[in-house]
XYZ file of C-alpha atoms in Angstrom:
679
model
C 0.000 0.000 0.000
C 1.157 3.527 -0.704
C 1.352 6.398 1.792
C -2.123 7.716 1.156
C -5.026 6.272 3.138
C -7.971 8.518 2.276
C -9.705 8.181 -1.072
C -8.470 11.633 -2.051
C -4.843 10.776 -1.296
C -5.063 7.453 -3.126
C -6.542 9.225 -6.147
C -3.802 11.886 -6.002
C -1.082 9.237 -5.919
C -2.609 7.254 -8.785
C -3.001 10.282 -11.015
C 0.527 11.539 -10.307
C 2.088 8.147 -11.001
C 0.321 8.062 -14.353
C 1.431 11.610 -15.122
C 5.000 10.951 -14.021
C 5.251 7.777 -16.096
C 4.570 9.853 -19.220
C 7.510 12.226 -18.694
C 10.305 9.961 -19.883
C 12.167 10.508 -16.613
C 14.473 7.501 -16.827
C 15.394 8.250 -20.422
C 16.174 11.861 -19.503
C 18.368 10.780 -16.592
C 20.299 8.335 -18.754
C 20.775 10.928 -21.490
C 22.199 13.403 -18.961
C 24.663 10.946 -17.411
C 28.034 12.607 -16.949
C 26.712 16.163 -17.378
C 26.935 18.096 -14.092
C 25.096 21.036 -15.622
C 22.014 19.012 -16.532
C 18.970 20.637 -14.960
C 16.188 18.583 -16.560
C 14.498 21.833 -17.543
C 11.681 20.285 -19.562
C 10.651 17.929 -16.766
C 10.977 20.643 -14.145
C 8.767 22.901 -16.284
C 6.077 20.196 -16.380
C 6.337 19.605 -12.630
C 6.269 23.332 -11.919
C 3.181 23.757 -14.047
C 1.516 20.995 -12.026
C 2.589 22.715 -8.794
C 3.868 19.457 -7.349
C 6.636 20.872 -5.161
C 4.348 23.519 -3.692
C 1.324 21.398 -2.785
C 1.700 22.255 0.919
C 2.205 26.000 0.350
C -0.896 28.085 1.166
C -2.956 29.122 -1.847
C -2.534 32.758 -0.866
C 1.229 32.319 -1.334
C 0.918 30.665 -4.722
C 0.763 27.024 -3.616
C -1.762 24.245 -3.634
C -3.112 24.761 -0.132
C -2.628 21.121 0.800
C -1.070 19.470 3.820
C 2.414 18.116 4.435
C 0.905 14.642 4.088
C -0.494 15.576 0.674
C 2.989 16.750 -0.299
C 4.506 13.497 0.910
C 1.985 11.465 -1.091
C 2.964 13.411 -4.200
C 6.691 12.947 -3.647
C 6.224 9.227 -3.064
C 4.347 8.918 -6.365
C 6.995 10.866 -8.269
C 9.857 8.926 -6.666
C 8.102 5.732 -7.784
C 8.777 6.952 -11.344
C 12.175 8.544 -10.466
C 11.130 11.992 -11.661
C 14.346 14.066 -11.917
C 14.793 17.792 -11.607
C 14.993 18.445 -7.888
C 11.440 17.965 -6.585
C 12.679 17.028 -3.113
C 14.769 20.168 -2.602
C 12.025 22.301 -4.094
C 9.390 20.821 -1.775
C 11.602 21.275 1.293
C 12.363 24.858 0.354
C 8.730 25.632 -0.396
C 7.713 24.450 3.068
C 10.511 26.363 4.786
C 9.910 29.577 2.848
C 6.128 29.265 2.367
C 6.648 30.074 -1.282
C 7.064 28.026 -4.483
C 10.518 27.891 -6.019
C 13.215 25.689 -7.438
C 15.210 25.432 -4.243
C 18.455 23.817 -3.281
C 18.608 23.259 0.473
C 21.551 22.691 2.773
C 20.210 20.567 5.611
C 23.347 19.769 7.593
C 26.135 22.252 8.479
C 28.916 22.081 5.921
C 27.027 19.398 4.055
C 25.675 18.825 0.581
C 23.142 21.259 -0.867
C 20.232 19.001 -1.722
C 19.262 19.456 -5.396
C 21.466 22.548 -5.426
C 22.917 21.706 -8.827
C 19.648 22.373 -10.633
C 18.240 25.050 -8.311
C 17.621 28.713 -9.003
C 17.215 29.591 -5.312
C 19.502 28.406 -2.523
C 18.851 27.986 1.200
C 22.256 27.657 2.810
C 23.052 27.404 6.495
C 24.802 30.516 7.716
C 25.290 31.850 4.220
C 23.805 34.415 1.867
C 22.473 31.849 -0.582
C 25.310 32.041 -3.080
C 28.343 30.015 -3.972
C 27.677 26.370 -4.826
C 29.216 23.995 -7.328
C 27.148 21.248 -8.916
C 28.734 17.819 -8.813
C 27.782 14.491 -10.318
C 26.726 11.920 -7.754
C 25.773 8.272 -8.047
C 22.088 9.172 -8.408
C 21.691 9.898 -12.109
C 18.324 11.589 -11.559
C 19.561 14.389 -9.290
C 22.177 17.135 -9.318
C 23.291 17.952 -5.817
C 25.912 20.577 -5.047
C 28.645 21.533 -2.634
C 28.864 24.923 -0.952
C 32.060 26.730 -1.906
C 32.235 28.444 1.489
C 30.994 25.809 3.958
C 30.157 27.074 7.416
C 29.830 25.086 10.610
C 26.710 26.542 12.180
C 24.095 25.044 14.481
C 21.664 22.823 12.647
C 18.209 24.284 12.171
C 15.852 21.800 13.832
C 12.813 22.523 11.685
C 14.873 22.331 8.514
C 16.079 18.860 9.424
C 12.598 17.691 10.384
C 11.074 18.913 7.120
C 13.898 17.423 5.059
C 13.757 13.974 6.648
C 9.953 13.928 6.499
C 9.866 14.523 2.757
C 12.928 12.399 1.996
C 11.223 9.496 3.778
C 8.296 9.829 1.368
C 10.709 9.461 -1.545
C 12.257 6.403 0.133
C 8.782 4.864 0.329
C 8.246 5.425 -3.387
C 11.589 3.830 -4.221
C 10.875 0.808 -2.002
C 7.437 0.345 -3.532
C 8.788 0.301 -7.119
C 11.495 -2.177 -6.173
C 8.995 -4.516 -4.522
C 6.590 -4.378 -7.452
C 9.358 -4.902 -9.998
C 10.818 -7.901 -8.181
C 7.400 -9.532 -7.749
C 6.385 -8.945 -11.369
C 9.632 -10.530 -12.547
C 9.265 -13.502 -10.189
C 5.825 -14.204 -11.679
C 7.135 -14.662 -15.232
C 10.818 -15.647 -15.064
C 11.299 -19.403 -15.434
C 14.120 -21.561 -14.172
C 14.224 -25.350 -13.909
C 10.885 -25.427 -15.725
C 9.045 -23.339 -13.122
C 8.292 -19.706 -12.409
C 10.931 -18.579 -9.913
C 8.188 -17.071 -7.773
C 7.129 -20.610 -6.886
C 10.507 -21.262 -5.203
C 10.260 -20.876 -1.432
C 13.521 -18.929 -1.262
C 12.132 -16.314 -3.669
C 8.794 -16.266 -1.856
C 10.528 -15.550 1.432
C 12.759 -12.876 -0.079
C 9.771 -11.108 -1.636
C 7.751 -11.428 1.580
C 10.616 -9.862 3.519
C 10.704 -7.071 0.935
C 6.977 -6.584 1.597
C 7.559 -6.408 5.359
C 10.291 -3.824 4.903
C 8.387 -1.782 2.325
C 5.313 -1.646 4.571
C 7.504 -0.548 7.489
C 9.075 2.184 5.372
C 5.654 3.324 4.197
C 4.159 3.385 7.699
C 7.055 5.364 9.185
C 7.132 7.833 6.280
C 3.373 8.300 6.473
C 3.534 8.970 10.207
C 6.253 11.595 9.901
C 4.168 13.488 7.352
C 0.946 12.934 9.315
C 2.593 14.289 12.481
C 3.781 17.375 10.596
C 0.241 17.892 9.323
C -1.193 17.457 12.822
C 1.296 20.027 14.111
C 0.121 22.526 11.500
C -3.480 21.851 12.480
C -2.707 22.274 16.169
C -3.590 18.730 17.230
C -0.025 17.625 18.060
C 3.127 19.289 19.338
C 6.604 19.380 17.829
C 7.866 16.718 20.236
C 5.569 14.176 18.593
C 6.667 15.240 15.102
C 10.345 15.019 16.057
C 9.836 11.538 17.493
C 8.009 10.415 14.345
C 10.791 11.855 12.176
C 13.459 9.992 14.144
C 11.499 6.753 13.766
C 11.352 7.454 10.025
C 15.084 8.143 9.861
C 15.811 4.943 11.779
C 13.536 2.938 9.476
C 12.994 4.327 6.004
C 16.400 4.810 4.445
C 18.107 1.594 5.491
C 14.836 -0.103 4.567
C 14.707 1.398 1.071
C 18.319 0.353 0.433
C 17.585 -3.201 1.584
C 14.519 -3.499 -0.653
C 16.451 -2.085 -3.615
C 19.266 -4.584 -3.079
C 16.781 -7.429 -2.782
C 15.159 -6.315 -6.044
C 18.484 -6.697 -7.835
C 18.891 -10.124 -6.238
C 15.497 -11.349 -7.452
C 16.167 -9.989 -10.936
C 19.468 -11.829 -11.037
C 21.891 -11.076 -13.859
C 19.564 -8.669 -15.656
C 19.249 -6.655 -12.445
C 23.013 -6.211 -12.345
C 23.139 -4.626 -15.798
C 23.257 -0.915 -16.444
C 20.469 -1.437 -18.952
C 17.885 -2.352 -16.310
C 16.405 0.443 -14.212
C 16.866 -1.367 -10.873
C 20.304 0.118 -10.228
C 18.894 3.629 -10.685
C 16.524 3.024 -7.774
C 19.314 1.548 -5.681
C 21.367 4.655 -6.430
C 18.508 6.935 -5.339
C 18.049 4.915 -2.122
C 21.761 5.046 -1.311
C 21.850 8.788 -1.957
C 18.819 9.514 0.215
C 20.372 7.545 3.057
C 23.622 9.468 2.727
C 21.801 12.810 2.682
C 19.722 12.309 5.829
C 22.508 10.791 7.904
C 22.942 7.723 10.058
C 19.968 5.761 11.330
C 22.005 5.159 14.486
C 22.054 8.867 15.324
C 18.263 8.871 15.055
C 18.115 5.774 17.282
C 20.158 7.570 19.964
C 17.685 10.454 19.914
C 14.782 8.003 20.126
C 16.262 6.421 23.242
C 16.732 9.812 24.876
C 13.154 10.782 24.056
C 11.748 7.459 25.263
C 13.660 7.738 28.553
C 12.137 11.201 28.932
C 8.693 9.658 28.576
C 7.901 10.335 24.923
C 5.783 7.741 23.137
C 4.161 8.094 19.737
C 0.497 8.949 20.168
C -1.277 9.180 16.845
C -4.213 11.555 16.888
C -7.258 10.294 14.963
C -9.794 12.771 13.663
C -13.182 11.078 13.622
C -14.498 14.114 11.720
C -17.536 14.475 13.949
C -18.788 10.943 13.311
C -18.449 10.263 17.037
C -20.659 13.139 18.176
C -23.874 11.143 18.105
C -22.545 8.073 19.932
C -20.025 9.453 22.400
C -22.439 10.714 25.109
C -24.086 7.296 25.491
C -20.727 5.526 25.392
C -19.322 7.800 28.060
C -22.326 7.363 30.302
C -22.209 3.576 29.955
C -18.472 3.450 30.646
C -18.845 5.598 33.759
C -21.734 3.427 34.987
C -19.652 0.261 34.559
C -16.636 1.880 36.192
C -18.692 2.645 39.313
C -19.462 -1.052 39.855
C -17.423 -3.423 41.995
C -14.641 -5.138 40.000
C -16.368 -8.533 40.149
C -19.540 -7.007 38.696
C -17.968 -5.188 35.762
C -17.667 -8.147 33.401
C -21.369 -8.916 33.490
C -22.146 -5.246 32.945
C -19.818 -5.139 29.926
C -21.583 -8.181 28.477
C -25.036 -6.755 29.162
C -24.147 -3.472 27.434
C -22.520 -5.233 24.473
C -19.269 -3.457 25.348
C -17.133 -6.548 25.896
C -17.372 -7.453 22.204
C -19.049 -4.472 20.505
C -18.022 -5.699 17.034
C -20.047 -8.904 17.488
C -23.672 -8.934 16.311
C -26.536 -8.318 18.706
C -27.549 -9.498 21.224
C -23.994 -10.469 22.172
C -22.443 -7.262 20.862
C -23.613 -4.139 19.114
C -22.675 -4.842 15.507
C -20.581 -1.726 16.010
C -18.957 0.000 13.062
C -15.302 1.110 13.357
C -16.192 4.556 14.700
C -18.348 3.215 17.533
C -15.733 0.580 18.402
C -13.054 3.242 18.788
C -15.338 5.514 20.812
C -16.192 2.655 23.196
C -12.494 1.836 23.586
C -11.708 5.464 24.315
C -14.466 5.880 26.866
C -13.726 2.605 28.669
C -10.081 3.639 28.812
C -11.011 7.060 30.121
C -13.146 5.432 32.842
C -10.428 2.961 33.787
C -12.403 -0.128 32.773
C -10.268 -3.042 31.553
C -11.936 -5.667 29.383
C -11.191 -9.297 30.345
C -9.347 -11.346 27.728
C -11.538 -13.979 26.064
C -8.452 -16.022 25.069
C -9.534 -19.076 23.000
C -13.200 -18.128 23.405
C -12.343 -15.176 21.193
C -11.773 -17.682 18.364
C -14.387 -20.296 19.241
C -17.390 -18.073 19.845
C -17.220 -16.082 16.573
C -17.297 -19.393 14.693
C -20.360 -20.469 16.648
C -21.997 -17.097 16.025
C -21.386 -17.269 12.291
C -21.976 -20.967 11.614
C -23.589 -22.540 14.663
C -27.214 -23.343 15.397
C -29.479 -21.223 17.550
C -29.204 -23.883 20.251
C -25.391 -23.720 20.136
C -25.426 -19.950 20.377
C -27.817 -20.087 23.309
C -25.725 -22.725 25.067
C -22.230 -21.346 24.586
C -22.009 -17.655 23.699
C -23.194 -15.780 26.763
C -21.597 -18.172 29.311
C -18.294 -17.789 27.449
C -18.545 -14.006 27.536
C -19.292 -14.109 31.264
C -16.249 -16.291 31.888
C -18.340 -19.226 33.025
C -16.852 -21.421 30.279
C -13.157 -21.739 29.487
C -12.082 -22.980 26.052
C -9.038 -24.657 24.563
C -8.124 -25.308 20.938
C -7.621 -28.886 19.735
C -6.148 -28.249 16.282
C -2.408 -29.023 16.181
C -1.118 -32.594 16.176
C 2.369 -34.108 16.432
C 2.431 -34.542 12.648
C 0.231 -31.565 11.748
C 1.532 -28.208 12.875
C 1.413 -25.502 10.241
C 0.140 -28.170 7.808
C -3.174 -28.391 9.601
C -4.963 -30.041 6.685
C -2.892 -33.206 7.220
C -4.366 -33.893 10.663
C -5.038 -37.545 11.568
C -7.471 -37.389 14.471
C -10.345 -39.528 13.240
C -14.060 -39.065 13.794
C -16.248 -42.095 13.131
C -20.023 -42.029 12.796
C -21.832 -43.671 15.720
C -25.431 -43.587 16.881
C -26.359 -40.030 17.871
C -23.008 -38.518 17.046
C -19.318 -39.203 16.477
C -16.459 -41.066 18.124
C -13.153 -39.158 18.132
C -9.769 -40.854 18.430
C -6.384 -39.203 18.073
C -3.774 -36.978 19.666
C -3.580 -33.189 19.918
C -0.601 -31.163 21.106
C 0.496 -27.652 22.097
C -2.896 -27.158 23.735
C -2.825 -24.371 26.297
C -5.219 -24.388 29.298
C -6.473 -27.886 28.355
C -5.939 -28.931 31.963
C -8.680 -26.556 33.123
C -10.772 -25.982 30.014
C -14.493 -26.782 30.023
C -14.779 -27.101 26.254
C -12.487 -27.472 23.278
C -12.847 -26.600 19.612
C -11.588 -29.646 17.755
C -10.870 -30.494 14.140
C -11.099 -34.155 13.172
C -11.154 -36.055 9.891
C -14.581 -37.440 9.039
C -13.915 -38.470 5.430
C -10.626 -39.963 4.267
C -11.796 -40.406 0.653
C -11.933 -36.711 -0.319
C -9.138 -34.121 -0.641
C -7.531 -33.291 2.708
C -9.173 -29.876 3.154
C -12.659 -31.238 2.469
C -12.736 -34.152 4.879
C -12.444 -32.197 8.138
C -15.255 -31.420 10.578
C -15.462 -28.845 13.378
C -16.502 -30.264 16.758
C -17.233 -28.774 20.169
C -15.791 -31.221 22.702
C -16.730 -31.399 26.384
C -13.314 -31.655 28.057
C -14.862 -33.676 30.917
C -15.852 -36.441 28.499
C -14.792 -40.035 29.129
C -11.757 -41.004 27.029
C -9.911 -37.648 27.269
C -6.466 -37.633 28.888
C -4.500 -34.393 29.342
C -0.746 -34.597 29.880
C 1.280 -31.451 30.631
C 4.225 -30.539 28.399
C 7.158 -28.740 29.971
C 8.498 -25.947 27.767
C 11.902 -24.293 27.506
C 10.890 -21.874 30.254
C 10.651 -24.798 32.659
C 6.900 -24.336 33.017
C 4.068 -26.452 31.643
C 1.760 -24.076 29.827
C 0.984 -26.492 26.986
C -0.480 -29.963 27.030
C -0.849 -33.112 25.010
C -4.444 -34.250 24.738
C -5.274 -37.866 23.933
C -8.754 -38.713 22.667
C -9.704 -42.381 22.942
C -13.166 -43.107 21.554
C -14.529 -39.785 22.834
C -18.237 -39.383 22.095
C -19.390 -36.057 20.648
C -23.141 -35.713 20.019
C -24.468 -34.381 16.725
C -25.598 -31.160 18.394
C -21.922 -30.338 19.017
C -20.977 -30.375 15.333
C -20.688 -26.832 13.973
C -22.137 -26.421 10.464
C -22.000 -29.555 8.324
C -19.538 -32.464 8.302
C -16.695 -31.556 5.974
C -16.954 -27.788 6.654
C -14.244 -27.802 9.310
C -11.435 -26.333 7.221
C -13.588 -23.404 6.140
C -14.750 -22.821 9.704
C -11.217 -22.969 11.096
C -10.404 -19.932 8.983
C -13.542 -18.029 9.910
C -13.605 -14.564 11.376
C -16.595 -12.331 11.771
C -17.206 -10.109 8.782
C -17.326 -7.164 11.161
C -13.724 -7.299 12.357
C -12.448 -5.881 15.612
C -11.044 -2.390 15.187
C -8.868 -0.729 17.815
C -6.314 2.034 18.081
C -2.840 0.981 19.148
C -1.745 1.842 22.655
C 0.861 4.555 23.067
C 2.690 2.218 25.421
C 5.414 0.130 23.863
C 5.516 -3.656 24.137
C 6.641 -5.185 27.428
C 10.293 -5.873 26.567
C 10.781 -2.572 24.752
C 9.490 -0.686 27.786
C 11.859 -2.764 29.906
C 14.764 -1.846 27.612
C 13.879 1.825 27.987
C 13.833 1.397 31.775
C 17.336 -0.103 31.616
C 18.513 2.809 29.474
C 17.172 5.148 32.145
C 18.630 3.318 35.127
C 21.966 1.983 33.844
C 25.058 3.489 32.316
C 24.653 1.915 28.900
C 27.253 2.354 26.195
C 26.509 4.421 23.096
C 26.145 1.218 21.086
C 23.635 -0.179 23.571
C 21.607 3.029 23.546
C 21.465 2.826 19.752
C 20.212 -0.753 20.014
C 17.473 0.329 22.405
C 16.454 3.120 20.047
C 16.146 0.766 17.107
C 13.867 -1.500 19.148
C 11.690 1.462 20.134
C 11.488 2.413 16.451
C 10.524 -1.107 15.407
C 7.836 -1.392 18.085
C 6.498 2.013 17.044
C 6.316 0.896 13.422
C 4.356 -2.201 14.518
C 1.838 0.065 16.219
C 1.675 2.325 13.158
C 0.776 -0.623 10.948
C -2.210 -1.217 13.197
C -3.154 2.460 13.120
C -3.130 2.481 9.325
C -5.376 -0.595 9.250
C -7.785 1.118 11.632
C -7.844 4.305 9.564
C -8.642 2.282 6.465
C -11.533 0.676 8.322
C -12.798 4.108 9.355
C -12.730 5.058 5.690
C -14.841 2.055 4.781
C -12.026 -0.029 3.324
C -10.802 -3.497 4.159
C -7.373 -4.080 5.646
C -4.351 -3.476 3.450
C -1.116 -5.385 3.263
C 0.089 -3.836 6.515
C -2.416 -5.881 8.542
C -1.086 -9.115 7.075
C 2.569 -8.371 7.717
C 2.013 -6.885 11.178
C 2.272 -10.300 12.852
C 5.573 -11.048 11.143
C 7.073 -7.726 12.148
C 5.529 -7.878 15.610
C 7.058 -11.287 16.290
C 10.486 -10.016 15.278
C 10.046 -6.986 17.530
C 9.068 -9.009 20.583
C 11.781 -11.617 20.130
C 14.570 -9.141 19.397
C 13.616 -6.750 22.200
C 13.373 -9.505 24.824
C 16.794 -10.763 23.781
C 18.236 -7.251 23.957
C 16.905 -6.773 27.492
C 18.832 -9.816 28.691
C 21.956 -8.878 26.748
C 21.994 -5.414 28.302
C 22.425 -6.998 31.725
C 25.777 -8.543 30.915
C 27.268 -11.711 32.330
C 24.914 -11.961 35.310
C 22.993 -14.391 33.118
C 25.716 -17.014 33.583
C 25.057 -17.150 37.353
C 21.264 -17.042 37.202
C 19.998 -20.014 39.127
C 16.275 -19.789 38.393
C 14.084 -18.091 35.848
C 10.505 -16.953 36.054
C 8.370 -14.083 37.193
C 9.188 -14.818 40.855
C 12.975 -14.956 40.316
C 13.832 -11.271 40.284
C 14.074 -8.895 37.339
C 16.721 -10.800 35.401
C 14.926 -14.103 36.002
C 11.711 -12.599 34.655
C 13.569 -11.114 31.681
C 15.134 -14.455 30.772
C 11.740 -16.143 31.078
C 10.328 -13.585 28.644
C 13.183 -14.100 26.196
C 12.737 -17.861 26.195
C 8.956 -17.683 26.096
C 8.872 -15.427 23.026
C 10.601 -18.130 21.001
C 7.160 -19.682 20.567
C 5.842 -16.609 18.758
C 7.513 -17.504 15.477
C 6.022 -21.001 15.690
C 2.524 -20.653 17.169
C -0.338 -19.831 14.820
C 1.739 -20.771 11.786
C 5.503 -20.503 11.617
C 7.151 -17.382 10.279
C 8.230 -19.342 7.222
C 4.702 -20.533 6.470
C 3.272 -17.051 7.002
C 5.806 -15.656 4.546
C 4.676 -18.231 2.013
C 1.089 -17.138 2.609
C 1.964 -13.436 2.282
C 3.876 -14.082 -0.935
C 1.029 -16.025 -2.491
C -2.066 -14.193 -1.232
C -0.820 -10.616 -1.086
C 1.877 -10.524 -3.735
C 0.257 -13.082 -6.016
C 3.293 -15.311 -6.466
C 2.561 -18.786 -7.851
C 2.113 -21.760 -5.556
């Protein structure tokens, strides 16, 4: 997905990409190779006529009257087509000066003048705007310059923030082109008699490109959105600066990595000067050099996080909440006034525990109402209980069960009277769930289940289990599976605890030996189990991400505040804060799409992959920051002191890249379902 989320921004990006593709930008850049005086006058004239670099300048000053985010969307679209002529410098200068112009801008003291080689107006640090020499760089589409009288003066904070914000948008455009080009090539290029996109190694490489490109896009979008919010008075400069540092820590290294991966997927043709891939790699490398080290941004992020700064994205509901907020606030305050042991029932009665579920168990709430309820419950200090496995089981019953099943199971599950476990995985069927062997045989009045399940949490205390079993061995694997509701107190069920690497037994093996399940506990029809296992309610849960970072990242920030960490360690902490922030931003973008009436984009599908990496890497960093004390740690766990708890968390998060489908399987799925690579 591109930067733009609203229909207007998506339309702007689409139209500008089409316009930019007609300019012959790549041909012009190649023709001007080796000419330091090339100013791409014809292309600049077309861009100037369109007013692209001045979109965020007020109309009264000769601009387009748009926002910084609108400007970023435009730059992303133009970078996707590698439009030359200095649009980045011109856009930065236009924002700084509140006037259109063909600017060259010096962002860092004594540094390069961005797009100064083709500019007619110069914004130098500590200078009078004169005295630059254009030089040829590795990016064939730009002409940067060097100041002839460099001055070491204090950096202008706003200038840096504007420059990085808009440069990040260009990085997003570069990353997007590289991803699309690699995927398109992988769909048609054949080796060993197959499309290379069907090879798992290529699938994984392209899926990782998708993860990185979505991260770049989310961080670039947030920097521009924060700048826009600052202009509108809904955020302060501290939030913008934090968002910009997250973008600097994420976008430019990310764009370079995606560009390199594009060349790798293309193979020999990608290494030629003839192919355009190297031009995008050159632009990515140049942008990274211009903005400066991601590590310096990470150091600033750590300092800000220690000081209490967290990214808090403001969401404008555009008045859609006015009609529903008073009732939501009153209900939340009424629930808050109850005793803690009475609040759950009140949440269920009001439909506030699961407002996205249909009535009478929820409210069938649209995204706006869901967010308002979340906000008002949070304001009132009401914490919803976690439904755990019931959160998967009950929606399936709601969507596909009988009235009797809904009456029997839904409300008691919401009230916490019934605890559920999931009987899906088997010793020989982990991610390959369709190969399960637990057998269900027809008997009078129901079915007899025999088999073994594994990795089943809370089975030792669950009342009911959702179970997949094979009811027909003569049809394709996916079609012979049925979805059962199993009473965990039934005769023939044996639960054996499994001790994990943490030393605890959170999982179990479950053995089913001729376990009777009556017909009324079959959900839908026999053979529908695979479809049901993948069911979610059409009205998906929508929520804004918390400003608080994940557990281990917050712990790393605490260590940075309380210990004398080295500069390298502080950089590592900052990168983990940035990654966790990007994970939250992916969720925010999904929510904003839902508010706009659109389904989730690619960012919702890659969020789990990136989130797993964040949690695993941050928990490992927390332990590493505490040095060699680990070697003398006698016990681990939440009752074994801070280091013991930290080690438990590190070990426990190893399951995240396995549970719910391994990272490798999920990358296959992303490559095939999102990117369209062949199976």
